[in-house]
Amino acid sequence: MFRLRGNLRRAAFADFFSPANQTAVSLRARQFPDKQPKRQSSGKRFNVPHSAEFVARVSGIPTMARLPYQDSADGLDAAFIGVPIDTGTSNRPGARFGPRQIRVESALLRAYNSGTRAAPYESVMVADIGDVNVNLYDLKETCKRITEAYRKIVATGCIPLTMGGDHTITYPILQAVAEKHGPVGLIHVDAHADTSDVALGEKIWHGTPFRRCVDEGLLDCKRVVQIGLRGSGYSADSYEWSRAQGFRVVQVEECWFKSLAPLMAEVRAQMGSGPVYLSFDIDALDPGFAPGTGTPEIAGLTPIQGVEIIRGCRGLNLVGCDLVEVAPAYDTTGNTALTGANLLFEMLCVLPKMKYY
């Protein structure tokens, strides 16, 4: 079993058996006495998730990675937040339940990244801040609510790590992010370009977010890369519009049977030091690995390649990330939500200020 490093593990053990915790009035302290915020040698306190060494994974109310919950981004360097909508979906609905199931499956996550030796809970103050209060009956109203919620998050300096929800949500999120940072670079991992203009008379749905972002000047188009695009299309060149804007388009055929580490070295050079947003649609992965999604396309990326892409973002000026389109109803084993939870953890582990052992 992967073990917490010395200082956190000893502190957890001491907290768990301390007399003060036996009489604590806080329900959280009574249930989870082992994982209150810990003070590091620098004097700064960080939230530490509950460890299965001391508190069973089946215990407690699910939060992302078993982190503490708080109702705002105040005092946080990063925050997990859910946006449970699927009213922009064009095929199978169900992504509104994605954030909830990702939280459930994230109980399996531990405190350290054994592959990269990242120590997120010794590096950034992070918590789960719940869900945006969406309107399931009015997509445009929900987009307004998302933008307003994210304005408040980014105003504090907090980096949002978002659990979707369908891909519509990236558009209102980027409205708030670009308001603070200016036009951002974008690393977009997906089976679909999501650059359609209109369908059934509507301009806002999960096939249009990046078209709307370009319309509003939210993206630095020379720093946009789309990875994993594939499937049948409405024209012979489904990605002509993307290329015309200056996007780099990496179709899935360019990714088959190879490591994507060399590609990500090129992407890092392209992104430079400017602000970058990472948007990862779970349907970028082959449905054999991630069946729980609304618009699956065969012959996709592997989870290994997905991890390579995210780890390849290390060193970038990431100002936000999202993981979208997990639809648990089609995910009979829970593997899609589990994969989504792990990819979100990988995103946390490449944020600025991350400490590595």
PDB file of C-alpha atoms in Angstrom, residues 53-341:
ATOM      1  CA  GLU A  53      -4.964   4.025   6.742  1.00  0.00           C
ATOM      2  CA  PHE A  54      -7.092   5.640   9.443  1.00  0.00           C
ATOM      3  CA  VAL A  55     -10.589   6.308   8.051  1.00  0.00           C
ATOM      4  CA  ALA A  56     -12.365   3.737   5.860  1.00  0.00           C
ATOM      5  CA  ARG A  57     -13.050   4.882   2.315  1.00  0.00           C
ATOM      6  CA  VAL A  58     -16.736   4.081   2.701  1.00  0.00           C
ATOM      7  CA  SER A  59     -17.069   6.555   5.582  1.00  0.00           C
ATOM      8  CA  GLY A  60     -18.244  10.132   5.369  1.00  0.00           C
ATOM      9  CA  ILE A  61     -19.890  12.358   2.788  1.00  0.00           C
ATOM     10  CA  PRO A  62     -18.091  12.107  -0.588  1.00  0.00           C
ATOM     11  CA  THR A  63     -15.877  15.027  -1.538  1.00  0.00           C
ATOM     12  CA  MET A  64     -13.260  15.128  -4.250  1.00  0.00           C
ATOM     13  CA  ALA A  65     -10.255  13.094  -3.079  1.00  0.00           C
ATOM     14  CA  ARG A  66     -11.787  13.083   0.456  1.00  0.00           C
ATOM     15  CA  LEU A  67     -10.682  16.690   0.892  1.00  0.00           C
ATOM     16  CA  PRO A  68     -12.406  19.099   3.256  1.00  0.00           C
ATOM     17  CA  TYR A  69     -15.427  20.950   1.918  1.00  0.00           C
ATOM     18  CA  GLN A  70     -15.764  24.699   2.146  1.00  0.00           C
ATOM     19  CA  ASP A  71     -18.363  26.991   0.632  1.00  0.00           C
ATOM     20  CA  SER A  72     -16.068  29.450  -1.155  1.00  0.00           C
ATOM     21  CA  ALA A  73     -12.619  29.688  -2.728  1.00  0.00           C
ATOM     22  CA  ASP A  74     -11.363  32.116  -0.087  1.00  0.00           C
ATOM     23  CA  GLY A  75      -7.884  31.185   1.104  1.00  0.00           C
ATOM     24  CA  LEU A  76      -7.425  28.457  -1.497  1.00  0.00           C
ATOM     25  CA  ASP A  77      -4.736  28.062  -4.142  1.00  0.00           C
ATOM     26  CA  ALA A  78      -6.886  25.546  -6.032  1.00  0.00           C
ATOM     27  CA  ALA A  79     -10.425  24.232  -5.729  1.00  0.00           C
ATOM     28  CA  PHE A  80     -12.415  21.325  -7.079  1.00  0.00           C
ATOM     29  CA  ILE A  81     -15.863  22.429  -8.206  1.00  0.00           C
ATOM     30  CA  GLY A  82     -18.698  20.584  -9.925  1.00  0.00           C
ATOM     31  CA  VAL A  83     -20.954  21.875 -12.691  1.00  0.00           C
ATOM     32  CA  PRO A  84     -23.716  19.232 -12.951  1.00  0.00           C
ATOM     33  CA  ILE A  85     -25.450  19.994 -16.241  1.00  0.00           C
ATOM     34  CA  ASP A  86     -26.143  18.029 -19.413  1.00  0.00           C
ATOM     35  CA  THR A  87     -28.770  20.248 -21.029  1.00  0.00           C
ATOM     36  CA  GLY A  88     -26.281  21.084 -23.784  1.00  0.00           C
ATOM     37  CA  THR A  89     -25.901  17.432 -24.754  1.00  0.00           C
ATOM     38  CA  SER A  90     -26.675  16.402 -28.342  1.00  0.00           C
ATOM     39  CA  ASN A  91     -26.666  12.620 -27.870  1.00  0.00           C
ATOM     40  CA  ARG A  92     -26.908  10.616 -24.624  1.00  0.00           C
ATOM     41  CA  PRO A  93     -27.688  12.657 -21.486  1.00  0.00           C
ATOM     42  CA  GLY A  94     -26.404  11.876 -18.007  1.00  0.00           C
ATOM     43  CA  ALA A  95     -23.308  14.041 -17.513  1.00  0.00           C
ATOM     44  CA  ARG A  96     -25.206  16.007 -14.859  1.00  0.00           C
ATOM     45  CA  PHE A  97     -24.381  13.096 -12.557  1.00  0.00           C
ATOM     46  CA  GLY A  98     -20.676  13.189 -13.441  1.00  0.00           C
ATOM     47  CA  PRO A  99     -19.435  15.376 -10.570  1.00  0.00           C
ATOM     48  CA  ARG A 100     -21.192  13.252  -7.967  1.00  0.00           C
ATOM     49  CA  GLN A 101     -19.818   9.952  -9.283  1.00  0.00           C
ATOM     50  CA  ILE A 102     -16.317  11.331  -9.773  1.00  0.00           C
ATOM     51  CA  ARG A 103     -16.329  12.323  -6.109  1.00  0.00           C
ATOM     52  CA  VAL A 104     -17.438   8.829  -5.099  1.00  0.00           C
ATOM     53  CA  GLU A 105     -14.731   7.117  -7.160  1.00  0.00           C
ATOM     54  CA  SER A 106     -12.086   9.615  -6.004  1.00  0.00           C
ATOM     55  CA  ALA A 107     -12.085   7.949  -2.580  1.00  0.00           C
ATOM     56  CA  LEU A 108      -9.422   5.663  -4.032  1.00  0.00           C
ATOM     57  CA  LEU A 109      -6.975   8.532  -4.508  1.00  0.00           C
ATOM     58  CA  ARG A 110      -4.054   8.883  -2.115  1.00  0.00           C
ATOM     59  CA  ALA A 111      -1.935  11.838  -1.063  1.00  0.00           C
ATOM     60  CA  TYR A 112       1.113  11.518  -3.330  1.00  0.00           C
ATOM     61  CA  ASN A 113       1.682  10.940  -7.030  1.00  0.00           C
ATOM     62  CA  SER A 114       4.002   7.949  -7.081  1.00  0.00           C
ATOM     63  CA  GLY A 115       4.802   8.429 -10.778  1.00  0.00           C
ATOM     64  CA  THR A 116       5.900  12.067 -10.679  1.00  0.00           C
ATOM     65  CA  ARG A 117       6.599  12.280  -6.914  1.00  0.00           C
ATOM     66  CA  ALA A 118       4.330  15.315  -6.697  1.00  0.00           C
ATOM     67  CA  ALA A 119       3.145  16.251  -3.206  1.00  0.00           C
ATOM     68  CA  PRO A 120       0.033  18.336  -3.858  1.00  0.00           C
ATOM     69  CA  TYR A 121      -1.103  18.548  -0.253  1.00  0.00           C
ATOM     70  CA  GLU A 122       2.272  19.904   0.805  1.00  0.00           C
ATOM     71  CA  SER A 123       2.229  22.456  -2.009  1.00  0.00           C
ATOM     72  CA  VAL A 124      -1.154  24.109  -2.452  1.00  0.00           C
ATOM     73  CA  MET A 125      -4.171  24.797  -0.280  1.00  0.00           C
ATOM     74  CA  VAL A 126      -7.011  22.927  -1.941  1.00  0.00           C
ATOM     75  CA  ALA A 127     -10.573  21.966  -1.027  1.00  0.00           C
ATOM     76  CA  ASP A 128     -13.822  20.841  -2.611  1.00  0.00           C
ATOM     77  CA  ILE A 129     -16.116  23.870  -2.864  1.00  0.00           C
ATOM     78  CA  GLY A 130     -19.195  22.027  -4.034  1.00  0.00           C
ATOM     79  CA  ASP A 131     -21.252  22.638  -7.173  1.00  0.00           C
ATOM     80  CA  VAL A 132     -22.447  25.637  -9.135  1.00  0.00           C
ATOM     81  CA  ASN A 133     -26.175  26.096  -8.530  1.00  0.00           C
ATOM     82  CA  VAL A 134     -27.324  25.321 -12.064  1.00  0.00           C
ATOM     83  CA  ASN A 135     -30.736  25.747 -13.693  1.00  0.00           C
ATOM     84  CA  LEU A 136     -31.566  22.466 -15.410  1.00  0.00           C
ATOM     85  CA  TYR A 137     -34.424  24.094 -17.339  1.00  0.00           C
ATOM     86  CA  ASP A 138     -32.543  27.040 -18.881  1.00  0.00           C
ATOM     87  CA  LEU A 139     -29.079  26.517 -20.381  1.00  0.00           C
ATOM     88  CA  LYS A 140     -28.403  30.194 -21.069  1.00  0.00           C
ATOM     89  CA  GLU A 141     -29.310  31.103 -17.505  1.00  0.00           C
ATOM     90  CA  THR A 142     -27.022  28.339 -16.265  1.00  0.00           C
ATOM     91  CA  CYS A 143     -24.158  29.748 -18.350  1.00  0.00           C
ATOM     92  CA  LYS A 144     -24.659  33.119 -16.664  1.00  0.00           C
ATOM     93  CA  ARG A 145     -24.584  31.433 -13.260  1.00  0.00           C
ATOM     94  CA  ILE A 146     -21.385  29.584 -14.147  1.00  0.00           C
ATOM     95  CA  THR A 147     -19.621  32.761 -15.270  1.00  0.00           C
ATOM     96  CA  GLU A 148     -20.633  34.592 -12.116  1.00  0.00           C
ATOM     97  CA  ALA A 149     -19.512  31.727  -9.881  1.00  0.00           C
ATOM     98  CA  TYR A 150     -16.133  31.514 -11.606  1.00  0.00           C
ATOM     99  CA  ARG A 151     -15.609  35.275 -11.455  1.00  0.00           C
ATOM    100  CA  LYS A 152     -15.708  34.926  -7.683  1.00  0.00           C
ATOM    101  CA  ILE A 153     -13.349  31.943  -7.729  1.00  0.00           C
ATOM    102  CA  VAL A 154     -10.656  33.431  -9.962  1.00  0.00           C
ATOM    103  CA  ALA A 155     -10.895  36.817  -8.224  1.00  0.00           C
ATOM    104  CA  THR A 156      -9.385  35.183  -5.131  1.00  0.00           C
ATOM    105  CA  GLY A 157      -6.406  33.884  -7.122  1.00  0.00           C
ATOM    106  CA  CYS A 158      -7.705  30.325  -6.855  1.00  0.00           C
ATOM    107  CA  ILE A 159      -7.228  27.920  -9.777  1.00  0.00           C
ATOM    108  CA  PRO A 160     -10.484  26.060 -10.554  1.00  0.00           C
ATOM    109  CA  LEU A 161     -10.388  22.321 -11.256  1.00  0.00           C
ATOM    110  CA  THR A 162     -13.812  21.568 -12.667  1.00  0.00           C
ATOM    111  CA  MET A 163     -15.845  18.369 -12.803  1.00  0.00           C
ATOM    112  CA  GLY A 164     -18.490  18.354 -15.549  1.00  0.00           C
ATOM    113  CA  GLY A 165     -21.114  18.253 -16.720  1.00  0.00           C
ATOM    114  CA  ASP A 166     -21.206  18.495 -20.497  1.00  0.00           C
ATOM    115  CA  HIS A 167     -18.662  20.499 -22.486  1.00  0.00           C
ATOM    116  CA  THR A 168     -20.911  23.553 -22.759  1.00  0.00           C
ATOM    117  CA  ILE A 169     -19.553  24.600 -19.372  1.00  0.00           C
ATOM    118  CA  THR A 170     -16.081  25.462 -20.659  1.00  0.00           C
ATOM    119  CA  TYR A 171     -17.445  28.484 -22.535  1.00  0.00           C
ATOM    120  CA  PRO A 172     -18.851  30.354 -19.498  1.00  0.00           C
ATOM    121  CA  ILE A 173     -15.860  29.276 -17.404  1.00  0.00           C
ATOM    122  CA  LEU A 174     -13.489  30.807 -19.950  1.00  0.00           C
ATOM    123  CA  GLN A 175     -15.531  34.001 -19.957  1.00  0.00           C
ATOM    124  CA  ALA A 176     -14.582  34.449 -16.307  1.00  0.00           C
ATOM    125  CA  VAL A 177     -11.002  33.207 -16.714  1.00  0.00           C
ATOM    126  CA  ALA A 178     -10.272  35.492 -19.688  1.00  0.00           C
ATOM    127  CA  GLU A 179     -11.825  38.423 -17.850  1.00  0.00           C
ATOM    128  CA  LYS A 180      -9.027  38.065 -15.307  1.00  0.00           C
ATOM    129  CA  HIS A 181      -6.122  36.815 -17.417  1.00  0.00           C
ATOM    130  CA  GLY A 182      -6.893  38.044 -20.925  1.00  0.00           C
ATOM    131  CA  PRO A 183      -7.017  35.659 -23.902  1.00  0.00           C
ATOM    132  CA  VAL A 184      -5.642  32.302 -22.805  1.00  0.00           C
ATOM    133  CA  GLY A 185      -3.866  29.435 -24.489  1.00  0.00           C
ATOM    134  CA  LEU A 186      -5.900  26.244 -24.631  1.00  0.00           C
ATOM    135  CA  ILE A 187      -4.974  22.578 -24.533  1.00  0.00           C
ATOM    136  CA  HIS A 188      -8.156  20.826 -25.624  1.00  0.00           C
ATOM    137  CA  VAL A 189      -8.246  17.020 -25.412  1.00  0.00           C
ATOM    138  CA  ASP A 190     -11.340  15.593 -27.075  1.00  0.00           C
ATOM    139  CA  ALA A 191     -12.790  13.336 -29.745  1.00  0.00           C
ATOM    140  CA  HIS A 192     -14.625  16.378 -31.137  1.00  0.00           C
ATOM    141  CA  ALA A 193     -13.503  19.888 -32.070  1.00  0.00           C
ATOM    142  CA  ASP A 194     -16.557  21.519 -30.432  1.00  0.00           C
ATOM    143  CA  THR A 195     -16.373  24.388 -32.922  1.00  0.00           C
ATOM    144  CA  SER A 196     -19.794  24.075 -34.550  1.00  0.00           C
ATOM    145  CA  ASP A 197     -21.686  27.317 -35.019  1.00  0.00           C
ATOM    146  CA  VAL A 198     -25.353  26.424 -34.700  1.00  0.00           C
ATOM    147  CA  ALA A 199     -27.602  23.363 -34.398  1.00  0.00           C
ATOM    148  CA  LEU A 200     -31.395  23.328 -34.349  1.00  0.00           C
ATOM    149  CA  GLY A 201     -31.254  27.110 -34.166  1.00  0.00           C
ATOM    150  CA  GLU A 202     -29.132  27.174 -30.997  1.00  0.00           C
ATOM    151  CA  LYS A 203     -25.640  28.641 -30.650  1.00  0.00           C
ATOM    152  CA  ILE A 204     -24.931  27.376 -27.126  1.00  0.00           C
ATOM    153  CA  TRP A 205     -24.582  23.618 -26.605  1.00  0.00           C
ATOM    154  CA  HIS A 206     -21.741  21.190 -26.069  1.00  0.00           C
ATOM    155  CA  GLY A 207     -20.670  21.275 -29.715  1.00  0.00           C
ATOM    156  CA  THR A 208     -20.048  25.042 -29.809  1.00  0.00           C
ATOM    157  CA  PRO A 209     -18.014  26.200 -26.775  1.00  0.00           C
ATOM    158  CA  PHE A 210     -14.782  26.972 -28.574  1.00  0.00           C
ATOM    159  CA  ARG A 211     -16.548  28.682 -31.496  1.00  0.00           C
ATOM    160  CA  ARG A 212     -18.187  30.997 -28.983  1.00  0.00           C
ATOM    161  CA  CYS A 213     -14.861  31.524 -27.211  1.00  0.00           C
ATOM    162  CA  VAL A 214     -13.243  32.626 -30.479  1.00  0.00           C
ATOM    163  CA  ASP A 215     -16.210  34.890 -31.250  1.00  0.00           C
ATOM    164  CA  GLU A 216     -15.657  36.678 -27.929  1.00  0.00           C
ATOM    165  CA  GLY A 217     -11.857  36.841 -28.077  1.00  0.00           C
ATOM    166  CA  LEU A 218     -11.355  34.576 -25.070  1.00  0.00           C
ATOM    167  CA  LEU A 219      -8.605  32.478 -26.694  1.00  0.00           C
ATOM    168  CA  ASP A 220      -5.109  33.268 -27.912  1.00  0.00           C
ATOM    169  CA  CYS A 221      -5.673  31.304 -31.109  1.00  0.00           C
ATOM    170  CA  LYS A 222      -1.976  30.862 -31.882  1.00  0.00           C
ATOM    171  CA  ARG A 223      -1.704  29.011 -28.570  1.00  0.00           C
ATOM    172  CA  VAL A 224      -4.565  26.551 -29.019  1.00  0.00           C
ATOM    173  CA  VAL A 225      -3.923  22.827 -29.509  1.00  0.00           C
ATOM    174  CA  GLN A 226      -6.670  20.234 -30.016  1.00  0.00           C
ATOM    175  CA  ILE A 227      -5.589  16.630 -29.413  1.00  0.00           C
ATOM    176  CA  GLY A 228      -7.352  13.349 -30.193  1.00  0.00           C
ATOM    177  CA  LEU A 229      -9.955  14.559 -32.698  1.00  0.00           C
ATOM    178  CA  ARG A 230     -11.599  11.784 -34.680  1.00  0.00           C
ATOM    179  CA  GLY A 231     -14.780  10.183 -35.952  1.00  0.00           C
ATOM    180  CA  SER A 232     -17.133  10.854 -38.831  1.00  0.00           C
ATOM    181  CA  GLY A 233     -17.944  14.462 -39.637  1.00  0.00           C
ATOM    182  CA  TYR A 234     -20.411  16.793 -41.318  1.00  0.00           C
ATOM    183  CA  SER A 235     -17.854  17.653 -44.028  1.00  0.00           C
ATOM    184  CA  ALA A 236     -14.743  16.146 -45.588  1.00  0.00           C
ATOM    185  CA  ASP A 237     -12.536  18.376 -43.432  1.00  0.00           C
ATOM    186  CA  SER A 238     -14.263  18.761 -40.095  1.00  0.00           C
ATOM    187  CA  TYR A 239     -11.331  20.730 -38.692  1.00  0.00           C
ATOM    188  CA  GLU A 240     -10.899  23.323 -41.445  1.00  0.00           C
ATOM    189  CA  TRP A 241     -12.398  26.066 -39.285  1.00  0.00           C
ATOM    190  CA  SER A 242     -10.067  25.271 -36.369  1.00  0.00           C
ATOM    191  CA  ARG A 243      -7.001  25.437 -38.588  1.00  0.00           C
ATOM    192  CA  ALA A 244      -8.206  28.679 -40.163  1.00  0.00           C
ATOM    193  CA  GLN A 245      -8.196  30.292 -36.706  1.00  0.00           C
ATOM    194  CA  GLY A 246      -4.592  29.234 -36.141  1.00  0.00           C
ATOM    195  CA  PHE A 247      -5.322  26.224 -33.923  1.00  0.00           C
ATOM    196  CA  ARG A 248      -2.971  23.269 -34.066  1.00  0.00           C
ATOM    197  CA  VAL A 249      -5.096  20.174 -34.723  1.00  0.00           C
ATOM    198  CA  VAL A 250      -3.664  16.793 -33.731  1.00  0.00           C
ATOM    199  CA  GLN A 251      -5.985  14.126 -35.076  1.00  0.00           C
ATOM    200  CA  VAL A 252      -6.055  10.801 -33.307  1.00  0.00           C
ATOM    201  CA  GLU A 253      -4.321   9.054 -36.205  1.00  0.00           C
ATOM    202  CA  GLU A 254      -1.211  11.069 -35.303  1.00  0.00           C
ATOM    203  CA  CYS A 255      -1.388   9.631 -31.778  1.00  0.00           C
ATOM    204  CA  TRP A 256      -1.861   5.930 -32.452  1.00  0.00           C
ATOM    205  CA  PHE A 257       0.791   3.488 -31.176  1.00  0.00           C
ATOM    206  CA  LYS A 258       3.125   6.094 -29.722  1.00  0.00           C
ATOM    207  CA  SER A 259       4.041   8.072 -26.646  1.00  0.00           C
ATOM    208  CA  LEU A 260       2.689  11.620 -26.614  1.00  0.00           C
ATOM    209  CA  ALA A 261       5.588  12.970 -24.542  1.00  0.00           C
ATOM    210  CA  PRO A 262       7.353  14.356 -27.667  1.00  0.00           C
ATOM    211  CA  LEU A 263       4.125  16.063 -28.745  1.00  0.00           C
ATOM    212  CA  MET A 264       3.754  17.670 -25.328  1.00  0.00           C
ATOM    213  CA  ALA A 265       7.297  19.052 -25.513  1.00  0.00           C
ATOM    214  CA  GLU A 266       6.190  20.883 -28.659  1.00  0.00           C
ATOM    215  CA  VAL A 267       2.980  22.007 -26.960  1.00  0.00           C
ATOM    216  CA  ARG A 268       4.896  23.452 -24.008  1.00  0.00           C
ATOM    217  CA  ALA A 269       7.073  25.454 -26.385  1.00  0.00           C
ATOM    218  CA  GLN A 270       3.979  26.727 -28.182  1.00  0.00           C
ATOM    219  CA  MET A 271       2.228  27.736 -24.943  1.00  0.00           C
ATOM    220  CA  GLY A 272       5.218  29.638 -23.574  1.00  0.00           C
ATOM    221  CA  SER A 273       4.810  31.530 -20.318  1.00  0.00           C
ATOM    222  CA  GLY A 274       1.309  32.879 -20.925  1.00  0.00           C
ATOM    223  CA  PRO A 275      -1.852  31.711 -19.165  1.00  0.00           C
ATOM    224  CA  VAL A 276      -3.100  28.286 -20.267  1.00  0.00           C
ATOM    225  CA  TYR A 277      -6.397  26.479 -19.732  1.00  0.00           C
ATOM    226  CA  LEU A 278      -6.636  22.671 -19.974  1.00  0.00           C
ATOM    227  CA  SER A 279      -9.961  21.157 -21.053  1.00  0.00           C
ATOM    228  CA  PHE A 280     -10.209  17.358 -21.119  1.00  0.00           C
ATOM    229  CA  ASP A 281     -13.307  15.654 -22.497  1.00  0.00           C
ATOM    230  CA  ILE A 282     -13.374  12.051 -21.266  1.00  0.00           C
ATOM    231  CA  ASP A 283     -14.552  10.949 -24.724  1.00  0.00           C
ATOM    232  CA  ALA A 284     -11.027  11.678 -25.959  1.00  0.00           C
ATOM    233  CA  LEU A 285     -10.290   8.242 -24.531  1.00  0.00           C
ATOM    234  CA  ASP A 286     -11.323   5.146 -26.428  1.00  0.00           C
ATOM    235  CA  PRO A 287     -14.753   3.945 -25.229  1.00  0.00           C
ATOM    236  CA  GLY A 288     -13.195   0.598 -24.389  1.00  0.00           C
ATOM    237  CA  PHE A 289     -11.516   2.458 -21.513  1.00  0.00           C
ATOM    238  CA  ALA A 290     -14.170   5.118 -20.877  1.00  0.00           C
ATOM    239  CA  PRO A 291     -17.626   3.935 -21.970  1.00  0.00           C
ATOM    240  CA  GLY A 292     -19.476   6.239 -19.595  1.00  0.00           C
ATOM    241  CA  THR A 293     -19.889   9.249 -21.841  1.00  0.00           C
ATOM    242  CA  GLY A 294     -22.547  10.756 -24.052  1.00  0.00           C
ATOM    243  CA  THR A 295     -20.880  10.886 -27.476  1.00  0.00           C
ATOM    244  CA  PRO A 296     -18.398   8.001 -27.726  1.00  0.00           C
ATOM    245  CA  GLU A 297     -16.104   7.598 -30.746  1.00  0.00           C
ATOM    246  CA  ILE A 298     -14.055   4.470 -31.460  1.00  0.00           C
ATOM    247  CA  ALA A 299     -10.260   4.312 -31.897  1.00  0.00           C
ATOM    248  CA  GLY A 300      -9.438   6.891 -29.263  1.00  0.00           C
ATOM    249  CA  LEU A 301      -6.582   7.717 -26.944  1.00  0.00           C
ATOM    250  CA  THR A 302      -5.510   5.392 -24.136  1.00  0.00           C
ATOM    251  CA  PRO A 303      -5.545   6.395 -20.459  1.00  0.00           C
ATOM    252  CA  ILE A 304      -1.741   6.261 -20.578  1.00  0.00           C
ATOM    253  CA  GLN A 305      -1.738   8.872 -23.332  1.00  0.00           C
ATOM    254  CA  GLY A 306      -4.212  10.962 -21.358  1.00  0.00           C
ATOM    255  CA  VAL A 307      -1.868  10.930 -18.386  1.00  0.00           C
ATOM    256  CA  GLU A 308       1.068  11.806 -20.667  1.00  0.00           C
ATOM    257  CA  ILE A 309      -0.799  14.850 -21.952  1.00  0.00           C
ATOM    258  CA  ILE A 310      -1.565  16.118 -18.463  1.00  0.00           C
ATOM    259  CA  ARG A 311       1.897  15.422 -17.082  1.00  0.00           C
ATOM    260  CA  GLY A 312       3.239  17.187 -20.161  1.00  0.00           C
ATOM    261  CA  CYS A 313       1.601  20.376 -18.857  1.00  0.00           C
ATOM    262  CA  ARG A 314       4.047  20.548 -15.959  1.00  0.00           C
ATOM    263  CA  GLY A 315       5.754  23.927 -15.953  1.00  0.00           C
ATOM    264  CA  LEU A 316       2.961  25.730 -17.788  1.00  0.00           C
ATOM    265  CA  ASN A 317       1.103  28.691 -16.332  1.00  0.00           C
ATOM    266  CA  LEU A 318      -2.134  26.783 -15.821  1.00  0.00           C
ATOM    267  CA  VAL A 319      -4.999  29.034 -14.751  1.00  0.00           C
ATOM    268  CA  GLY A 320      -7.762  26.422 -14.835  1.00  0.00           C
ATOM    269  CA  CYS A 321      -8.625  22.861 -15.842  1.00  0.00           C
ATOM    270  CA  ASP A 322     -11.745  20.843 -16.452  1.00  0.00           C
ATOM    271  CA  LEU A 323     -12.713  17.197 -16.917  1.00  0.00           C
ATOM    272  CA  VAL A 324     -16.077  16.903 -18.650  1.00  0.00           C
ATOM    273  CA  GLU A 325     -18.651  14.541 -20.163  1.00  0.00           C
ATOM    274  CA  VAL A 326     -18.544  11.695 -17.623  1.00  0.00           C
ATOM    275  CA  ALA A 327     -22.019  10.121 -17.806  1.00  0.00           C
ATOM    276  CA  PRO A 328     -22.222   7.415 -15.111  1.00  0.00           C
ATOM    277  CA  ALA A 329     -25.374   5.734 -16.439  1.00  0.00           C
ATOM    278  CA  TYR A 330     -23.327   4.152 -19.248  1.00  0.00           C
ATOM    279  CA  ASP A 331     -20.409   3.303 -16.960  1.00  0.00           C
ATOM    280  CA  THR A 332     -21.311  -0.131 -15.621  1.00  0.00           C
ATOM    281  CA  THR A 333     -18.049  -0.682 -13.723  1.00  0.00           C
ATOM    282  CA  GLY A 334     -17.389   2.867 -12.540  1.00  0.00           C
ATOM    283  CA  ASN A 335     -14.138   2.918 -14.516  1.00  0.00           C
ATOM    284  CA  THR A 336     -14.954   6.082 -16.463  1.00  0.00           C
ATOM    285  CA  ALA A 337     -15.581   8.115 -13.324  1.00  0.00           C
ATOM    286  CA  LEU A 338     -12.540   6.528 -11.666  1.00  0.00           C
ATOM    287  CA  THR A 339     -10.416   7.482 -14.670  1.00  0.00           C
ATOM    288  CA  GLY A 340     -11.840  10.999 -14.538  1.00  0.00           C
ATOM    289  CA  ALA A 341     -10.979  11.294 -10.850  1.00  0.00           C
TER     290      ALA A 341
END
